[in-house]
Short mmCIF file of C-alpha atoms and ligand atoms in Angstrom, two decimals:
data_model
loop_
_atom_site.label_atom_id
_atom_site.label_comp_id
_atom_site.label_asym_id
_atom_site.label_seq_id
_atom_site.Cartn_x
_atom_site.Cartn_y
_atom_site.Cartn_z
CA UNK F 1 35.75 -31.28 27.59
CA UNK F 2 36.11 -30.48 30.78
CA UNK F 3 38.36 -27.41 29.47
CA UNK F 4 35.71 -26.25 27.24
CA UNK F 5 33.12 -26.08 30.20
CA UNK F 6 35.64 -23.83 31.89
CA UNK F 7 35.52 -22.19 28.19
CA UNK F 8 31.32 -21.82 28.99
CA UNK F 9 31.48 -20.41 32.39
CA UNK F 10 34.60 -17.74 31.87
CA UNK F 11 32.29 -16.57 28.86
CA UNK F 12 29.02 -16.80 30.76
CA UNK F 13 30.59 -14.60 33.64
CA UNK F 14 32.65 -12.34 31.26
CA UNK F 15 28.87 -11.58 29.49
CA UNK F 16 27.37 -11.29 33.25
CA UNK F 17 30.10 -8.25 34.32
CA UNK F 18 29.53 -7.31 30.82
CA UNK F 19 25.32 -6.07 31.46
CA UNK F 20 24.37 -2.53 31.96
CA UNK F 21 21.75 -3.22 32.92
CA UNK F 22 18.92 -5.77 34.50
CA UNK F 23 17.63 -6.30 30.78
CA UNK F 24 20.92 -7.43 30.14
CA UNK F 25 21.66 -9.35 32.53
CA UNK F 26 18.20 -11.10 31.76
CA UNK F 27 19.62 -11.94 28.74
CA UNK F 28 23.16 -13.58 29.12
CA UNK F 29 21.32 -15.33 31.77
CA UNK F 30 18.91 -16.79 29.92
CA UNK F 31 21.90 -17.30 27.24
CA UNK F 32 23.99 -19.76 29.71
CA UNK F 33 21.80 -20.86 31.77
CA UNK F 34 18.42 -21.51 29.74
CA UNK F 35 16.93 -24.65 27.94
CA UNK F 36 19.54 -23.82 24.96
CA UNK F 37 22.29 -22.46 27.03
CA UNK F 38 25.86 -24.77 25.67
CA UNK F 39 26.05 -25.89 29.12
CA UNK F 40 22.48 -27.72 28.25
CA UNK F 41 23.45 -28.51 25.15
CA UNK F 42 26.79 -30.35 26.58
CA UNK F 43 24.34 -31.89 28.89
CA UNK F 44 22.28 -33.55 26.18
CA UNK F 45 25.31 -35.05 25.03
CA UNK F 46 26.61 -37.14 28.16
CA UNK F 47 24.86 -40.28 26.67
CA UNK F 48 27.90 -40.19 24.29
CA UNK F 49 30.35 -40.14 27.23
CA UNK F 50 31.43 -43.01 29.39
CA UNK F 51 30.64 -43.70 33.06
CA UNK F 52 33.74 -41.65 34.37
CA UNK F 53 33.28 -38.66 32.07
CA UNK F 54 29.81 -38.38 32.84
CA UNK F 55 30.07 -38.33 36.08
CA UNK F 56 33.12 -35.58 36.06
CA UNK F 57 31.63 -33.68 33.26
CA UNK F 58 27.72 -33.70 35.41
CA UNK F 59 30.03 -32.60 38.42
CA UNK F 60 31.26 -29.49 36.44
CA UNK F 61 27.89 -28.83 34.99
CA UNK F 62 26.25 -28.70 38.04
CA UNK F 63 28.41 -26.61 40.07
CA UNK F 64 29.52 -23.98 36.89
CA UNK F 65 25.53 -23.51 36.98
CA UNK F 66 25.37 -22.54 40.39
CA UNK F 67 28.60 -20.52 39.68
CA UNK F 68 26.72 -19.14 36.98
CA UNK F 69 23.84 -18.78 39.02
CA UNK F 70 25.21 -17.39 42.16
CA UNK F 71 27.05 -14.54 39.29
CA UNK F 72 24.07 -13.54 38.15
CA UNK F 73 22.55 -12.70 41.93
CA UNK F 74 25.84 -10.55 42.88
CA UNK F 75 25.86 -8.53 39.60
CA UNK F 76 21.79 -8.25 40.27
CA UNK F 77 22.19 -6.15 43.54
CA UNK F 78 24.91 -3.87 42.01
CA UNK F 79 22.51 -2.78 38.80
CA UNK F 80 19.85 -2.29 41.13
CA UNK F 81 21.27 0.15 43.36
CA UNK F 82 22.90 1.90 40.03
CA UNK F 83 19.45 2.00 38.68
CA UNK F 84 18.08 3.25 42.13
CA UNK F 85 20.54 5.88 42.59
CA UNK F 86 20.23 6.76 38.46
CA UNK F 87 16.46 7.70 39.01
CA UNK F 88 17.21 9.17 42.65
CA UNK F 89 19.59 11.28 40.92
CA UNK F 90 16.96 12.43 37.69
CA UNK F 91 14.81 12.93 40.20
CA UNK F 92 17.17 15.18 42.51
CA UNK F 93 15.69 18.93 43.35
CA UNK F 94 17.54 21.97 42.69
CA UNK F 95 16.71 23.82 45.90
CA UNK F 96 18.78 26.85 44.54
CA UNK F 97 16.44 27.28 41.09
CA UNK F 98 14.15 30.37 41.29
CA UNK F 99 10.74 29.11 42.70
CA UNK F 100 7.66 29.20 40.22
CA UNK F 101 5.57 32.78 40.33
CA UNK F 102 2.27 31.18 41.72
CA UNK F 103 -0.56 33.24 42.09
CA UNK F 104 -2.67 33.35 44.95
CA UNK F 105 -5.92 34.50 44.90
CA UNK F 106 -7.51 36.24 47.52
CA UNK F 107 -10.59 37.52 48.69
CA UNK F 108 -12.96 40.18 47.12
CA UNK F 109 -13.00 43.72 48.03
CA UNK F 110 -16.87 43.27 48.51
CA UNK F 111 -16.01 40.35 50.65
CA UNK F 112 -13.62 42.29 53.25
CA UNK F 113 -16.00 45.26 53.29
CA UNK F 114 -18.56 43.01 54.77
CA UNK F 115 -16.33 40.82 57.32
CA UNK F 116 -14.95 44.23 58.71
CA UNK F 117 -18.06 45.73 59.13
CA UNK F 118 -19.45 42.10 60.63
CA UNK F 119 -16.02 42.65 63.15
CA UNK F 120 -17.55 46.05 63.77
CA UNK F 121 -20.89 45.19 64.18
CA UNK F 122 -20.03 41.80 66.42
CA UNK F 123 -17.97 44.06 68.58
CA UNK F 124 -20.95 45.75 69.52
CA UNK F 125 -22.68 43.17 70.63
CA UNK F 126 -24.66 42.17 67.42
CA UNK F 127 -25.40 38.58 65.71
CA UNK F 128 -24.81 38.29 62.03
CA UNK F 129 -28.52 36.64 60.71
CA UNK F 130 -29.14 34.98 57.32
CA UNK F 131 -31.72 34.74 54.78
CA UNK F 132 -33.19 33.75 51.13
CA UNK F 133 -31.98 35.75 48.19
CA UNK F 134 -35.41 34.16 46.50
CA UNK F 135 -37.91 35.79 48.42
CA UNK F 136 -41.54 35.49 49.69
CA UNK F 137 -43.52 38.87 48.24
CA UNK F 138 -45.04 38.54 52.23
CA UNK F 139 -41.09 39.01 53.48
CA UNK F 140 -39.77 41.27 51.11
CA UNK F 141 -42.94 43.93 50.97
CA UNK F 142 -46.19 42.73 52.79
CA UNK F 143 -44.03 42.27 56.40
CA UNK F 144 -42.45 45.25 55.88
CA UNK F 145 -45.95 48.00 55.32
CA UNK F 146 -46.10 47.36 52.00
CA UNK F 147 -49.09 45.47 50.83
CA UNK F 148 -50.02 44.71 48.11
CA UNK F 149 -50.43 47.91 45.23
CA UNK F 150 -49.13 50.02 47.68
CA UNK F 151 -46.98 53.38 45.42
CA UNK F 152 -43.55 52.93 47.66
CA UNK F 153 -43.25 48.84 46.17
CA UNK F 154 -42.44 50.97 43.03
CA UNK F 155 -38.99 52.61 44.58
CA UNK F 156 -37.48 49.09 44.39
CA UNK F 157 -37.88 48.14 40.33
CA UNK F 158 -38.06 44.24 41.38
CA UNK F 159 -37.56 40.56 39.84
CA UNK F 160 -40.58 38.68 40.09
CA UNK F 161 -40.36 34.56 39.13
CA UNK F 162 -44.46 34.27 40.31
CA UNK F 163 -46.84 36.55 41.80
CA UNK F 164 -45.53 35.24 45.46
CA UNK F 165 -41.82 34.67 44.58
CA UNK F 166 -38.95 36.82 43.61
CA UNK F 167 -35.25 38.12 43.67
CA UNK F 168 -34.81 39.73 47.04
CA UNK F 169 -35.08 44.08 46.55
CA UNK F 170 -33.38 44.53 49.84
CA UNK F 171 -31.70 42.69 52.57
CA UNK F 172 -35.25 44.00 55.10
CA UNK F 173 -37.21 41.16 54.45
CA UNK F 174 -34.60 39.11 57.05
CA UNK F 175 -36.25 42.09 59.85
CA UNK F 176 -39.08 40.05 59.56
CA UNK F 177 -38.04 36.81 59.36
CA UNK F 178 -35.69 37.64 62.43
CA UNK F 179 -38.53 39.18 63.96
CA UNK F 180 -40.73 35.85 63.50
CA UNK F 181 -38.58 33.35 64.64
CA UNK F 182 -37.54 35.73 67.77
CA UNK F 183 -41.07 35.78 69.49
CA UNK F 184 -41.01 38.47 71.26
CA UNK F 185 -36.98 38.40 72.94
CA UNK F 186 -34.88 41.54 72.02
CA UNK F 187 -33.03 41.36 68.81
CA UNK F 188 -29.62 43.09 67.87
CA UNK F 189 -28.31 41.52 64.69
CA UNK F 190 -26.73 41.87 60.79
CA UNK F 191 -27.29 40.64 57.71
CA UNK F 192 -24.71 40.45 54.84
CA UNK F 193 -25.94 40.22 51.07
CA UNK F 194 -27.22 39.82 47.29
CA UNK F 195 -29.72 42.08 46.35
CA UNK F 196 -31.44 42.85 43.06
CA UNK F 197 -32.99 45.09 41.25
CA UNK F 198 -33.98 46.29 37.77
CA UNK F 199 -31.69 49.79 38.28
CA UNK F 200 -30.35 50.81 35.28
CA UNK F 201 -26.23 50.43 35.74
CA UNK F 202 -23.91 53.03 36.44
CA UNK F 203 -21.68 54.64 38.01
CA UNK F 204 -23.63 54.42 41.89
CA UNK F 205 -26.02 51.66 41.12
CA UNK F 206 -25.98 48.10 39.99
CA UNK F 207 -29.22 46.05 38.48
CA UNK F 208 -27.32 43.10 41.05
CA UNK F 209 -25.52 44.76 44.75
CA UNK F 210 -24.85 44.25 48.17
CA UNK F 211 -26.43 45.23 51.17
CA UNK F 212 -25.86 44.97 55.29
CA UNK F 213 -29.33 45.03 56.74
CA UNK F 214 -29.54 45.18 60.63
CA UNK F 215 -31.62 45.48 63.03
CA UNK F 216 -31.88 46.16 66.64
CA UNK F 217 -35.42 45.59 68.67
CA UNK F 218 -36.14 45.99 72.66
CA UNK F 219 -37.51 48.25 75.22
CA UNK F 220 -36.32 52.51 75.84
CA UNK F 221 -34.66 52.58 72.25
CA UNK F 222 -34.59 55.93 70.31
CA UNK F 223 -33.21 57.13 67.28
CA UNK F 224 -30.49 59.02 69.28
CA UNK F 225 -29.13 54.95 68.87
CA UNK F 226 -29.63 54.73 65.82
CA UNK F 227 -27.28 58.11 65.17
CA UNK F 228 -24.76 57.23 67.67
CA UNK F 229 -24.43 53.17 66.48
CA UNK F 230 -23.93 54.63 62.65
CA UNK F 231 -21.61 57.39 63.44
CA UNK F 232 -19.65 54.86 65.87
CA UNK F 233 -19.45 52.28 62.77
CA UNK F 234 -19.27 55.23 59.77
CA UNK F 235 -15.85 56.34 62.49
CA UNK F 236 -14.43 52.68 62.53
CA UNK F 237 -14.58 52.19 58.74
CA UNK F 238 -13.22 55.53 57.20
CA UNK F 239 -11.78 57.49 60.09
CA UNK F 240 -12.54 61.15 61.37
CA UNK F 241 -11.75 62.47 57.77
CA UNK F 242 -14.55 62.27 56.00
CA UNK F 243 -18.21 64.11 57.45
CA UNK F 244 -21.47 62.25 57.49
CA UNK F 245 -24.93 63.53 57.29
CA UNK F 246 -28.16 62.41 58.58
CA UNK F 247 -31.03 63.38 56.01
CA UNK F 248 -34.82 63.22 56.77
CA UNK F 249 -36.52 60.70 54.10
CA UNK F 250 -39.07 58.15 53.71
CA UNK F 251 -39.25 53.86 54.33
CA UNK F 252 -43.10 52.27 54.57
CA UNK F 253 -41.04 50.27 57.09
CA UNK F 254 -39.60 53.35 59.47
CA UNK F 255 -40.71 55.92 61.01
CA UNK F 256 -39.58 58.30 61.34
CA UNK F 257 -36.96 57.58 58.30
CA UNK F 258 -33.18 58.86 57.39
CA UNK F 259 -31.29 58.16 54.96
CA UNK F 260 -26.90 58.97 55.57
CA UNK F 261 -24.62 60.30 53.07
CA UNK F 262 -20.92 60.26 53.34
CA UNK F 263 -18.84 63.62 51.96
CA UNK F 264 -17.24 62.31 47.90
CA UNK F 265 -14.28 61.37 48.22
CA UNK F 266 -13.42 62.25 44.64
CA UNK F 267 -14.58 65.62 44.91
CA UNK F 268 -14.19 66.65 48.65
CA UNK F 269 -17.20 67.40 48.86
CA UNK F 270 -17.37 70.10 46.51
CA UNK F 271 -19.38 68.29 43.95
CA UNK F 272 -18.34 66.43 40.82
CA UNK F 273 -20.11 63.77 38.23
CA UNK F 274 -19.44 61.14 40.50
CA UNK F 275 -21.86 62.21 42.94
CA UNK F 276 -23.84 63.83 40.46
CA UNK F 277 -22.92 67.47 41.85
CA UNK F 278 -23.90 67.66 45.34
CA UNK F 279 -20.70 66.49 46.85
CA UNK F 280 -22.50 63.71 48.60
CA UNK F 281 -22.77 59.45 48.36
CA UNK F 282 -25.75 57.97 49.70
CA UNK F 283 -24.64 54.40 51.29
CA UNK F 284 -27.89 53.80 53.39
CA UNK F 285 -31.68 54.24 54.70
CA UNK F 286 -32.44 54.17 58.15
CA UNK F 287 -35.17 54.46 60.56
CA UNK F 288 -37.18 53.65 63.48
CA UNK F 289 -38.93 50.75 62.53
CA UNK F 290 -42.54 51.41 61.75
CA UNK F 291 -45.31 50.09 64.58
CA UNK F 292 -47.14 48.05 61.99
CA UNK F 293 -44.12 45.96 61.48
CA UNK F 294 -43.59 45.30 64.66
CA UNK F 295 -47.03 43.77 65.97
CA UNK F 296 -47.06 42.14 61.98
CA UNK F 297 -44.26 40.29 63.80
CA UNK F 298 -46.03 39.73 67.23
CA UNK F 299 -43.76 42.58 69.37
CA UNK F 300 -45.75 44.95 71.78
CA UNK F 301 -45.15 47.94 69.69
CA UNK F 302 -46.33 50.52 73.09
CA UNK F 303 -43.85 48.28 74.41
CA UNK F 304 -40.90 47.91 72.24
CA UNK F 305 -39.41 49.86 69.88
CA UNK F 306 -36.68 48.99 66.90
CA UNK F 307 -34.12 50.59 64.57
CA UNK F 308 -32.85 49.75 61.66
CA UNK F 309 -30.71 50.06 58.74
CA UNK F 310 -29.45 48.70 55.25
CA UNK F 311 -26.63 49.96 54.21
CA UNK F 312 -25.06 49.67 50.66
CA UNK F 313 -21.88 47.40 50.65
CA UNK F 314 -20.63 48.91 47.23
CA UNK F 315 -21.02 52.04 48.02
CA UNK F 316 -18.88 51.98 51.29
CA UNK F 317 -16.37 49.94 49.84
CA UNK F 318 -15.86 52.20 46.46
CA UNK F 319 -15.75 55.78 49.39
CA UNK F 320 -13.19 53.44 51.42
CA UNK F 321 -11.32 52.98 48.29
CA UNK F 322 -11.42 55.77 46.14
CA UNK F 323 -13.36 53.74 43.17
CA UNK F 324 -14.95 55.59 41.18
CA UNK F 325 -16.86 53.03 39.20
CA UNK F 326 -19.41 50.37 40.60
CA UNK F 327 -19.13 48.12 37.42
CA UNK F 328 -15.05 47.67 38.62
CA UNK F 329 -16.57 45.14 41.11
CA UNK F 330 -18.24 42.84 38.51
CA UNK F 331 -16.01 43.05 35.58
CA UNK F 332 -13.41 40.88 37.51
CA UNK F 333 -10.52 42.39 36.25
CA UNK F 334 -7.87 40.61 37.39
CA UNK F 335 -5.54 43.67 37.88
CA UNK F 336 -8.56 45.63 39.97
CA UNK F 337 -9.31 42.77 42.22
CA UNK F 338 -5.40 42.65 43.05
CA UNK F 339 -4.89 45.52 44.16
CA UNK F 340 -7.24 44.98 47.38
C1 FA5 H 401 -33.36 50.27 51.05
O1 FA5 H 401 -32.75 49.14 49.92
C2 FA5 H 401 -34.38 49.66 52.79
N1 FA5 H 401 -34.39 48.22 52.35
C3 FA5 H 401 -32.97 50.27 53.54
C4 FA5 H 401 -33.32 50.69 54.80
C5 FA5 H 401 -33.16 49.18 56.09
C6 FA5 H 401 -34.01 51.34 54.93
C7 FA5 H 401 -33.75 49.37 57.09
C8 FA5 H 401 -34.82 51.26 56.65
C9 FA5 H 401 -34.38 50.70 57.10
P1 FA5 H 401 -32.06 51.91 49.30
O2 FA5 H 401 -33.32 51.93 48.46
O3 FA5 H 401 -32.36 53.59 49.89
O4 FA5 H 401 -33.05 51.29 50.81
O5 FA5 H 401 -30.99 51.14 49.61
C10 FA5 H 401 -29.83 51.39 50.24
C11 FA5 H 401 -28.35 51.55 49.92
O6 FA5 H 401 -28.11 50.52 49.11
C12 FA5 H 401 -28.43 52.67 49.50
O7 FA5 H 401 -28.52 53.98 49.95
C13 FA5 H 401 -27.44 52.41 48.60
O8 FA5 H 401 -26.03 52.54 49.27
C14 FA5 H 401 -27.69 51.44 48.24
N2 FA5 H 401 -28.35 51.05 47.21
C15 FA5 H 401 -29.67 50.88 46.13
N3 FA5 H 401 -29.67 50.87 45.42
C16 FA5 H 401 -28.32 50.68 44.72
C17 FA5 H 401 -28.13 49.95 43.60
N4 FA5 H 401 -28.90 50.45 42.01
N5 FA5 H 401 -26.75 49.73 43.22
C18 FA5 H 401 -25.81 50.24 44.23
N6 FA5 H 401 -26.29 49.86 45.45
C19 FA5 H 401 -27.93 50.55 45.60
#
């Protein structure tokens, strides 16, 4: 009987050592230590043995069970370590492989132009202001000296939401809002933002575009300050390679008013299809804040003066980067956008 027990023990040991996975090891364990194991079977027949054999067999079975348990635990440690090593190996990163080409997004060129202009104005001591795109007729027109029925409202064909609410046609309503908020104190702000007009889209016009409004209010402000400021900004933006001209114009909220043109980048000023033959591209409207606008916003127009301007962001960007169609900014072709 003892030799049979030794045979079972050796078989169990061999099976345990043969196990290549934890699963196989559990199967071997259950085979030799489970309820139906050969050792258990012999235990079930103990009744048939005499007292001495019973004692000897009982001791050996316990000893071998203990031994098998220990062998299982030892093998389990070895297999667990092997499995961890295998996993680590399979998940190892080969740092010599070429990296995946991850496409990184970049800021839109119009955002970059705005940031560039903001930097220039911040350097001149301006603050950045904001205003809503869905605007009240009151700020978009009335407070800017454009009462209902004023013929100059037709200069900016508008998207109305209801009779008193519209998509702002320019960033100038921020002038009125800022003056009301500033309650008679001096002002020096720029405000970038989107504006909307029922304009037909072409190479230089879009129904949605961006402006950067500027407003300075204080004492002893003159047209020379306006001209000096805008000339300095354009020199910073374009260097001295482009010509800039100030041309008399009309806006109901400024008096006198000017428009500023920059020489066309495409034809160098001789005239082409982009500049419609005149050699210049209009980039902004500006002027001295109309006394009515100052008075309506609570500023004494006898004491205070101001200048204001509204720069077309797309036009400036076209001039700076030689882009000959405004629609490129909004088609969102990555081949165009990636260039900047
Ligand atoms: C205005 O919008 C005035 N609010 C500007 C102003 C501000 C005058 C403060 C006086 C004082 P205007 O409609 O000209 O002005 O537009 C200003 C600039 O926006 C233009 O010079 C042009 O650069 C740009 N712009 C106008 N319409 C369009 C359009 N449809 N698409 C793209 N850019 C445009």
